């Protein structure tokens, strides 16, 4: 089979499939090459979506076990049916991935099932070779090629992931029984989300983190309070420690742990070990070097502010170019590239991209942290409001956390917002939208917020930037 397209996207994850749909919407003849067998990439298949299904199920399990009684709901015996929980998660994934296939059909995107590589870089007619999932070889031509191949788990020296006893985020989504003990290596997003799932379902979870704090990119105050909340929930932390060895055996995994700054090693045991120390760009077998595409020294594809590589007409988006490794960042870059290919202009305001950790309570941040503002020497004001003082949070029985808004000391413009709280990931979006429009704290404070809502905590934090919150 051979065909010519305006745009060929390599990779059908959130960056790639969104790019393909947008390009097709704009009238470009578009194909998307994907070798997983299903669309949606890591996020839909083995990342964001299945983990959220498990977070929701395990949250309900924990609520039934520990919170129902306080609401006056008596349940005689709460039992875990893990097989059903896992099957539900798989079903959620299937509904989402087949949904994208439907969207491809609706938008007339050609879905090419196979592994794509750049066979030849020719301005105006790049060639993409595809080894089909059925074993056939094909070559396609496109004016524009978009690399959207995402990222893969960063391995840890001395540790072999077998996806049974020593698992990555993928294996952590399919454990057939609840381990008695789990060691999570890495106190980042995956470690805390998947660690929360298995702790709620009954495992004793210990997080071993290299740094002296968890969730490195988040605001310092948020990091500290969230650690306290997770400890209160029963999660254990070993900070400033690194795992140098993990040996699986019949009675669990034996781990060797050393202080990050040097010192005597100790041993510990766990039924299951989750390795979650970050992700690295995936570029294997793409023919990028042969095609002359420049890479950074950390293995990312080098792209300019318009996502174009050093080769005209070859673009790259999402995790493979680095920056925030977030599905929604990749999606927006996908839209931007499609619009650029259609001759439009595109711009993404990276300062208004929120990141969310789906623990309970959720952790969400957008814009600058206090640490970043201090380092940049920016004079700023802080407005904070705790959920203990929010009537809806009290009604719901979910009062852990706060909203913190950082605003420029002179102009009052919102520079950042950091939330620990129930549905923090939803609450942050009004601030992200505000920041996109250049809002001041006063703008948010003067926006009438419906009562009784968790969002009133955002308004009160904005009021408190000038120390005039009403409810504290
Ligand atoms: P991460 O970068 O969030 O966290 C990795 C953690 O491991 C860091 O705290 C780091 O200091 C620590 N670490 C590194 N080497 C270590 C060692 N040898 N021993 C102990 N600790 C060590 O990476 P994570 O959690 O693996 O997630 C990967 C990517 O996926 C991230 O970029 C994340 O943003 C993304 N993701 C996003 C989600 C969301 O938006 N809710 C959910 C899951 C993943």
Coordinates of C-alpha atoms and ligand atoms in Angstrom, one line a residue:
X1 CA 0.0 0.0 0.0
X2 CA 1.3 3.5 -0.8
X3 CA -0.4 6.8 -0.3
X4 CA 0.3 10.5 -0.1
X5 CA -0.9 12.7 2.8
X6 CA -0.7 16.3 3.9
X7 CA 0.1 15.2 7.4
X8 CA 1.3 11.9 8.9
X9 CA 1.4 11.8 12.7
X10 CA 3.6 9.1 14.2
X11 CA 2.1 8.1 17.5
X12 CA -1.6 7.9 18.5
X13 CA -1.4 9.2 22.1
X14 CA -3.0 12.4 23.4
X15 CA -0.6 14.6 21.4
X16 CA -0.8 12.5 18.2
X17 CA -4.4 11.6 17.9
X18 CA -5.5 15.2 18.8
X19 CA -3.1 16.6 16.2
X20 CA -4.5 14.2 13.6
X21 CA -8.1 15.1 14.3
X22 CA -7.5 18.8 14.3
X23 CA -5.5 18.6 11.0
X24 CA -8.4 16.6 9.4
X25 CA -10.9 19.2 10.7
X26 CA -8.8 21.8 8.9
X27 CA -9.2 19.9 5.6
X28 CA -5.7 18.4 5.6
X29 CA -5.5 14.8 4.4
X30 CA -4.2 13.1 7.5
X31 CA -2.9 9.7 8.7
X32 CA -1.9 8.6 12.1
X33 CA 0.5 5.6 12.6
X34 CA 0.2 3.7 15.9
X35 CA 1.6 0.3 16.8
X36 CA -0.1 -0.4 20.1
X37 CA -3.2 -1.9 18.5
X38 CA -5.3 0.7 20.2
X39 CA -5.3 4.5 20.1
X40 CA -4.8 6.8 23.1
X41 CA -1.2 6.1 23.9
X42 CA 0.2 5.6 27.4
X43 CA -2.4 8.0 28.9
X44 CA -5.5 6.1 27.8
X45 CA -4.2 2.6 27.8
X46 CA -1.8 2.3 30.8
X47 CA -1.7 5.7 32.4
X48 CA -4.0 8.6 33.2
X49 CA -7.3 6.8 32.5
X50 CA -6.9 3.3 34.1
X51 CA -5.1 4.9 37.1
X52 CA -8.1 7.3 37.5
X53 CA -10.5 4.4 37.3
X54 CA -8.5 2.6 40.1
X55 CA -8.2 5.8 42.1
X56 CA -12.0 6.3 41.9
X57 CA -12.8 2.7 42.9
X58 CA -10.3 2.6 45.7
X59 CA -11.5 6.0 47.0
X60 CA -15.0 4.6 47.2
X61 CA -13.7 1.6 49.0
X62 CA -11.9 3.7 51.5
X63 CA -15.0 6.0 51.9
X64 CA -17.2 2.9 52.5
X65 CA -14.7 1.6 55.1
X66 CA -13.9 4.8 57.0
X67 CA -16.3 7.6 56.1
X68 CA -19.7 6.2 55.7
X69 CA -20.2 5.7 59.4
X70 CA -19.6 9.4 60.1
X71 CA -22.4 10.2 57.6
X72 CA -24.7 7.8 59.6
X73 CA -24.5 5.1 56.9
X74 CA -24.1 1.7 58.4
X75 CA -22.5 -0.9 56.1
X76 CA -22.2 -4.4 57.6
X77 CA -19.2 -5.8 55.7
X78 CA -17.3 -4.0 53.0
X79 CA -15.5 -6.5 50.8
X80 CA -13.1 -6.0 48.0
X81 CA -13.7 -7.7 44.7
X82 CA -10.4 -6.8 43.0
X83 CA -11.2 -8.8 39.9
X84 CA -14.3 -6.8 39.2
X85 CA -12.5 -3.5 40.0
X86 CA -9.8 -4.4 37.5
X87 CA -12.3 -5.5 34.9
X88 CA -14.2 -2.2 35.3
X89 CA -10.9 -0.3 34.8
X90 CA -10.2 -2.3 31.6
X91 CA -13.7 -1.6 30.4
X92 CA -13.3 2.1 31.0
X93 CA -10.0 2.0 28.9
X94 CA -11.8 0.2 26.1
X95 CA -14.6 2.7 26.0
X96 CA -12.1 5.5 25.7
X97 CA -9.8 4.0 23.1
X98 CA -12.6 2.8 20.8
X99 CA -14.1 6.3 21.2
X100 CA -11.0 7.7 19.5
X101 CA -11.3 5.2 16.7
X102 CA -14.8 6.5 16.2
X103 CA -13.5 10.1 16.1
X104 CA -10.9 9.1 13.5
X105 CA -13.7 7.7 11.3
X106 CA -15.9 10.7 11.9
X107 CA -13.1 13.1 10.9
X108 CA -11.7 10.9 8.1
X109 CA -8.3 10.4 9.7
X110 CA -6.6 7.3 8.2
X111 CA -5.5 5.0 11.0
X112 CA -2.4 3.0 10.0
X113 CA -1.8 0.2 12.4
X114 CA 2.0 -0.4 12.6
X115 CA 5.4 1.0 13.5
X116 CA 6.3 4.1 11.6
X117 CA 9.8 5.5 10.9
X118 CA 11.1 8.4 8.8
X119 CA 12.5 6.6 5.7
X120 CA 13.7 9.7 4.0
X121 CA 13.5 13.4 4.8
X122 CA 12.6 15.3 1.6
X123 CA 11.2 18.8 2.0
X124 CA 7.6 18.8 0.8
X125 CA 7.5 15.0 0.4
X126 CA 8.9 13.2 3.5
X127 CA 8.7 9.5 3.4
X128 CA 7.4 7.4 6.3
X129 CA 8.0 3.6 6.2
X130 CA 5.5 1.5 8.2
X131 CA 5.9 -2.1 9.3
X132 CA 2.3 -3.1 9.7
X133 CA 1.0 -5.0 12.7
X134 CA 0.1 -7.7 10.1
X135 CA 3.8 -7.8 8.9
X136 CA 3.4 -5.9 5.7
X137 CA 5.7 -3.1 4.7
X138 CA 4.4 0.2 3.3
X139 CA 5.7 3.6 2.5
X140 CA 3.8 6.8 2.7
X141 CA 4.6 10.4 1.7
X142 CA 3.6 13.5 3.5
X143 CA 4.3 17.2 3.3
X144 CA 4.4 17.3 7.1
X145 CA 5.4 14.6 9.6
X146 CA 4.6 15.0 13.3
X147 CA 6.6 12.9 15.8
X148 CA 4.4 12.2 18.8
X149 CA 5.9 9.0 20.1
X150 CA 5.8 10.1 23.8
X151 CA 7.9 8.6 26.5
X152 CA 8.8 5.4 28.3
X153 CA 9.5 4.4 31.9
X154 CA 13.0 5.5 33.1
X155 CA 14.8 2.4 34.3
X156 CA 16.7 2.4 37.5
X157 CA 20.2 0.8 37.5
X158 CA 20.4 -2.4 39.6
X159 CA 16.7 -3.0 39.2
X160 CA 14.9 -5.2 36.6
X161 CA 11.2 -4.6 36.1
X162 CA 9.4 -7.9 35.7
X163 CA 5.9 -6.4 35.9
X164 CA 5.0 -9.0 38.6
X165 CA 7.0 -8.3 41.8
X166 CA 8.9 -5.3 40.5
X167 CA 6.5 -3.3 38.5
X168 CA 6.3 0.0 36.5
X169 CA 3.1 2.0 36.4
X170 CA 1.8 -0.5 33.9
X171 CA 2.2 -3.5 36.1
X172 CA 0.9 -1.5 39.1
X173 CA -2.5 -1.3 37.3
X174 CA -2.9 -5.1 37.0
X175 CA -1.8 -6.7 40.3
X176 CA -4.0 -9.7 40.7
X177 CA -4.0 -9.4 44.5
X178 CA -3.4 -6.7 47.0
X179 CA 0.2 -6.9 48.2
X180 CA 0.7 -6.9 52.0
X181 CA 3.6 -4.5 51.5
X182 CA 4.6 -2.2 48.7
X183 CA 7.7 -0.1 48.3
X184 CA 7.3 2.8 45.9
X185 CA 10.6 4.1 44.5
X186 CA 10.0 7.8 43.7
X187 CA 7.7 10.2 45.5
X188 CA 6.5 11.8 42.3
X189 CA 3.1 11.8 40.6
X190 CA 2.9 8.1 39.7
X191 CA 4.3 6.9 43.0
X192 CA 1.8 8.9 45.0
X193 CA -1.2 8.1 42.8
X194 CA -0.6 4.3 42.5
X195 CA 0.7 4.2 46.1
X196 CA -2.6 5.7 47.2
X197 CA -4.6 3.1 45.2
X198 CA -2.9 0.1 46.8
X199 CA -2.7 1.7 50.3
X200 CA -6.5 2.3 50.2
X201 CA -7.0 -1.4 49.1
X202 CA -5.0 -2.6 52.1
X203 CA -1.2 -2.6 51.3
X204 CA 1.3 -1.1 53.7
X205 CA 3.0 1.5 51.3
X206 CA 6.4 3.0 51.9
X207 CA 7.7 5.6 49.5
X208 CA 11.4 5.9 49.1
X209 CA 12.3 9.2 47.6
X210 CA 15.8 10.4 46.6
X211 CA 15.2 14.1 47.4
X212 CA 14.3 15.5 50.9
X213 CA 10.8 16.1 49.8
X214 CA 8.0 14.6 47.6
X215 CA 6.5 16.0 44.4
X216 CA 9.5 18.0 43.3
X217 CA 8.0 20.5 40.9
X218 CA 5.2 21.5 43.3
X219 CA 5.1 24.6 45.6
X220 CA 7.1 23.9 48.8
X221 CA 4.3 24.5 51.2
X222 CA 2.0 22.2 49.2
X223 CA 4.7 19.5 49.2
X224 CA 5.1 19.6 53.0
X225 CA 1.4 19.7 53.9
X226 CA 0.6 16.9 51.4
X227 CA 3.2 14.7 52.9
X228 CA 1.6 15.2 56.3
X229 CA -1.9 14.4 54.9
X230 CA -0.6 11.2 53.2
X231 CA 1.2 10.2 56.4
X232 CA -2.1 10.7 58.3
X233 CA -3.7 8.3 55.8
X234 CA -1.0 5.7 56.6
X235 CA 1.5 6.1 53.8
X236 CA 5.1 5.9 55.0
X237 CA 8.0 8.0 53.6
X238 CA 11.8 7.5 53.5
X239 CA 13.2 10.7 52.2
X240 CA 16.7 11.4 51.1
X241 CA 17.2 7.7 50.2
X242 CA 17.9 5.8 47.1
X243 CA 17.3 2.2 46.2
X244 CA 20.4 0.6 44.7
X245 CA 19.3 -3.0 44.3
X246 CA 16.1 -5.0 44.3
X247 CA 16.2 -8.7 44.2
X248 CA 12.9 -10.6 43.8
X249 CA 12.6 -13.9 45.6
X250 CA 9.9 -16.4 46.8
X251 CA 9.1 -14.4 49.9
X252 CA 9.1 -11.0 48.3
X253 CA 11.7 -8.5 47.0
X254 CA 14.8 -7.5 49.0
X255 CA 15.8 -3.9 48.5
X256 CA 19.1 -2.3 49.3
X257 CA 18.5 1.3 50.3
X258 CA 21.2 4.0 50.9
X259 CA 21.1 7.6 52.0
X260 CA 21.2 9.7 48.9
X261 CA 24.1 11.8 50.3
X262 CA 26.1 8.6 51.1
X263 CA 26.3 6.4 54.1
X264 CA 25.6 2.9 55.2
X265 CA 23.2 0.8 53.2
X266 CA 20.2 -1.0 54.8
X267 CA 17.9 -3.8 53.5
X268 CA 14.2 -3.9 53.5
X269 CA 11.6 -6.3 52.1
X270 CA 8.4 -5.8 50.2
X271 CA 5.9 -8.0 48.4
X272 CA 5.8 -5.6 45.4
X273 CA 8.1 -2.8 44.3
X274 CA 6.8 0.0 42.1
X275 CA 9.5 1.9 40.2
X276 CA 8.3 5.4 39.4
X277 CA 11.4 7.6 39.0
X278 CA 10.3 9.4 35.9
X279 CA 9.9 8.9 32.2
X280 CA 12.3 9.5 29.2
X281 CA 11.6 10.3 25.6
X282 CA 10.8 7.4 23.3
X283 CA 12.6 7.7 20.0
X284 CA 13.8 4.1 19.3
X285 CA 13.7 3.0 15.7
X286 CA 12.2 6.2 14.4
X287 CA 15.0 6.9 12.0
X288 CA 15.5 10.3 13.4
X289 CA 19.3 10.3 13.5
X290 CA 19.5 8.9 10.0
X291 CA 17.1 11.6 8.8
X292 CA 19.3 14.2 10.4
X293 CA 16.8 15.3 13.1
X294 CA 18.6 17.0 15.9
X295 CA 18.2 15.6 19.4
X296 CA 19.1 17.2 22.8
X297 CA 21.9 15.6 24.9
X298 CA 19.1 14.2 27.1
X299 CA 17.5 12.3 24.1
X300 CA 14.6 14.7 23.5
X301 CA 13.8 15.7 19.9
X302 CA 14.9 19.3 19.5
X303 CA 12.0 21.5 18.4
X304 CA 11.7 25.3 17.9
X305 CA 8.9 27.5 19.3
X306 CA 6.7 26.3 16.5
X307 CA 7.5 22.6 17.2
X308 CA 9.5 22.3 14.0
X309 CA 12.7 20.2 14.2
X310 CA 15.8 21.4 12.3
X311 CA 14.2 19.7 9.2
X312 CA 11.5 21.7 7.5
X313 CA 8.2 20.0 7.7
X314 CA 9.1 17.6 10.4
X315 CA 7.5 18.5 13.7
X316 CA 7.6 17.0 17.2
X317 CA 5.2 17.4 20.1
X318 CA 4.4 16.1 23.6
X319 CA 6.7 14.1 25.9
X320 CA 9.2 13.5 23.2
X321 CA 10.2 17.2 23.2
X322 CA 10.3 17.4 27.0
X323 CA 8.9 20.2 29.2
X324 CA 5.9 19.2 31.3
X325 CA 5.2 15.5 30.6
X326 CA 1.4 16.0 30.6
X327 CA -1.3 14.7 28.3
X328 CA -3.0 18.0 28.1
X329 CA 0.2 19.9 27.2
X330 CA 0.8 17.3 24.4
X331 CA -2.8 17.8 23.2
X332 CA -2.4 21.6 23.0
X333 CA 0.9 21.2 21.1
X334 CA -0.9 18.8 18.7
X335 CA -3.6 21.4 18.0
X336 CA -0.9 24.1 17.6
X337 CA 1.0 22.0 15.0
X338 CA -2.1 21.1 13.0
X339 CA -3.1 24.7 12.9
X340 CA 0.4 25.7 11.8
X341 CA 0.4 23.1 9.1
X342 CA -2.9 24.6 7.9
X343 CA -1.3 28.0 7.6
X344 CA -2.7 29.4 10.8
X345 CA -0.8 30.9 13.8
X346 CA -0.5 29.1 17.1
X347 CA 0.7 29.9 20.6
X348 CA 0.7 28.1 23.9
X349 CA 1.0 29.9 27.3
X350 CA 3.0 27.3 29.3
X351 CA 2.5 29.4 32.4
X352 CA -1.2 28.7 32.4
X353 CA -0.9 24.9 32.1
X354 CA -2.1 23.2 35.3
X355 CA -0.6 20.0 36.7
X356 CA -2.7 17.8 39.0
X357 CA -1.8 14.9 41.2
X358 CA -4.9 12.7 41.7
X359 CA -4.4 11.7 45.3
X360 CA -7.2 12.5 47.7
X361 CA -7.2 15.3 48.4
X362 CA -6.0 16.3 45.0
X363 CA -2.9 18.5 44.5
X364 CA -3.0 21.1 41.7
X365 CA -0.7 23.8 40.6
X366 CA -0.6 26.4 37.8
X367 CA 2.0 29.1 37.1
X368 CA 4.9 29.9 39.4
X369 CA 5.6 28.5 42.8
X370 CA 6.8 30.7 45.7
X371 CA 10.3 29.2 45.3
X372 CA 10.4 30.2 41.6
X373 CA 9.2 33.7 42.4
X374 CA 11.8 34.1 45.1
X375 CA 14.5 32.8 42.9
X376 CA 13.5 35.2 40.1
X377 CA 13.4 38.1 42.6
X378 CA 9.8 38.9 41.8
X379 CA 7.9 40.8 44.6
X380 CA 4.7 39.0 45.3
X381 CA 1.7 38.8 47.6
X382 CA 0.2 35.6 49.0
X383 CA -3.5 34.9 49.6
X384 CA -4.4 31.6 51.4
X385 CA -7.6 30.1 52.4
X386 CA -8.1 26.7 54.2
X387 CA -10.9 24.2 53.3
X388 CA -11.7 24.0 57.0
X389 CA -13.3 27.4 56.6
X390 CA -15.3 26.5 53.5
X391 CA -18.9 25.5 54.3
X392 CA -19.2 23.0 51.4
X393 CA -16.0 21.2 52.3
X394 CA -17.3 20.9 55.9
X395 CA -20.7 19.6 54.6
X396 CA -18.9 17.1 52.5
X397 CA -16.5 16.1 55.3
X398 CA -13.5 16.9 53.1
X399 CA -11.6 19.6 54.8
X400 CA -7.9 18.8 54.3
X401 CA -5.9 21.4 52.4
X402 CA -6.0 25.0 51.2
X403 CA -6.0 27.3 48.2
X404 CA -3.0 29.6 47.8
X405 CA -2.8 32.4 45.2
X406 CA 0.3 34.2 44.4
X407 CA -0.1 37.7 42.8
X408 CA 2.4 40.3 41.7
X409 CA 3.0 42.8 44.5
X410 CA 2.6 45.8 42.2
X411 CA 0.2 44.9 39.5
X412 CA -1.9 42.3 41.4
X413 CA -1.7 40.0 38.4
X414 CA -2.0 36.3 39.3
X415 CA 1.3 34.6 38.9
X416 CA 0.4 31.2 40.4
X417 CA -2.1 29.1 42.3
X418 CA -1.5 26.0 44.3
X419 CA -4.3 23.9 45.8
X420 CA -4.5 20.9 48.0
X421 CA -8.1 20.0 48.3
X422 CA -11.1 18.0 47.3
X423 CA -11.4 18.3 43.5
X424 CA -8.4 20.6 43.5
X425 CA -7.8 19.6 39.8
X426 CA -11.2 21.0 38.8
X427 CA -10.9 24.1 41.1
X428 CA -7.5 25.1 39.6
X429 CA -9.0 25.6 36.1
X430 CA -10.8 28.9 36.9
X431 CA -7.4 30.3 37.9
X432 CA -5.7 28.9 34.8
X433 CA -8.4 30.5 32.7
X434 CA -8.0 33.7 34.6
X435 CA -4.2 33.6 34.1
X436 CA -4.8 33.1 30.3
X437 CA -6.7 36.3 30.3
X438 CA -4.2 38.1 32.5
X439 CA -6.5 38.3 35.5
X440 CA -5.6 40.1 38.7
X441 CA -6.4 38.6 42.2
X442 CA -9.0 41.4 42.4
X443 CA -10.7 40.0 39.2
X444 CA -11.1 36.6 40.8
X445 CA -12.2 38.1 44.1
X446 CA -14.9 40.2 42.4
X447 CA -16.3 37.3 40.4
X448 CA -19.4 36.1 42.2
X449 CA -18.9 32.5 43.2
X450 CA -21.9 30.3 43.7
X451 CA -22.7 29.2 47.3
X452 CA -22.1 26.7 48.8
X453 CA -19.2 25.6 46.6
X454 CA -15.7 24.5 47.1
X455 CA -14.7 27.2 44.5
X456 CA -15.5 29.8 47.1
X457 CA -12.2 28.9 48.7
X458 CA -10.5 30.2 45.5
X459 CA -12.4 33.4 45.7
X460 CA -11.5 33.8 49.4
X461 CA -7.8 33.1 48.7
X462 CA -8.0 35.8 46.0
X463 CA -9.6 38.2 48.6
X464 CA -6.9 37.2 51.0
X465 CA -4.2 38.4 48.7
X466 CA -5.1 41.8 50.1
X467 CA -6.0 40.4 53.5
X468 CA -9.7 40.9 53.2
X469 CA -11.1 37.3 53.2
X470 CA -14.5 37.2 54.8
X471 CA -14.6 33.7 56.4
X472 CA -11.3 33.6 58.3
Ligands
LIG1 P1 8.1 12.2 38.6 O1 9.2 12.9 37.8 O2 6.8 12.8 38.9 O3 8.7 11.7 40.0 C1 9.8 10.9 40.1 C2 10.3 10.9 41.5 O4 11.3 10.0 41.6 C3 11.0 12.3 41.8 O5 10.4 12.7 43.0 C4 12.5 11.9 41.9 O6 13.1 12.8 42.8 C5 12.4 10.5 42.4 N1 13.6 9.7 42.1 C6 14.4 9.7 41.0 N2 15.4 8.8 41.1 C7 15.2 8.2 42.3 C8 15.9 7.1 42.9 N3 16.9 6.5 42.4 N4 15.4 6.7 44.1 C9 14.4 7.3 44.7 N5 13.7 8.3 44.1 C10 14.1 8.8 42.9 O7 7.9 10.8 37.7 P2 6.8 9.7 37.7 O8 6.0 9.8 38.9 O9 7.5 8.5 37.3 O10 5.9 10.2 36.5 C11 6.4 10.2 35.2 C12 5.8 11.3 34.4 O11 4.4 11.0 34.1 C13 5.8 12.6 35.1 O12 6.4 13.6 34.2 C14 4.4 13.0 35.4 O13 4.2 14.3 35.2 C15 3.6 12.1 34.4 N6 2.4 11.7 35.0 C16 1.4 12.7 35.3 C17 0.3 12.4 35.9 C18 -0.7 13.4 36.2 O14 -0.7 14.5 35.6 N7 -1.6 13.3 37.2 C19 0.0 11.0 36.4 C20 1.1 10.1 36.2 C21 2.2 10.5 35.5

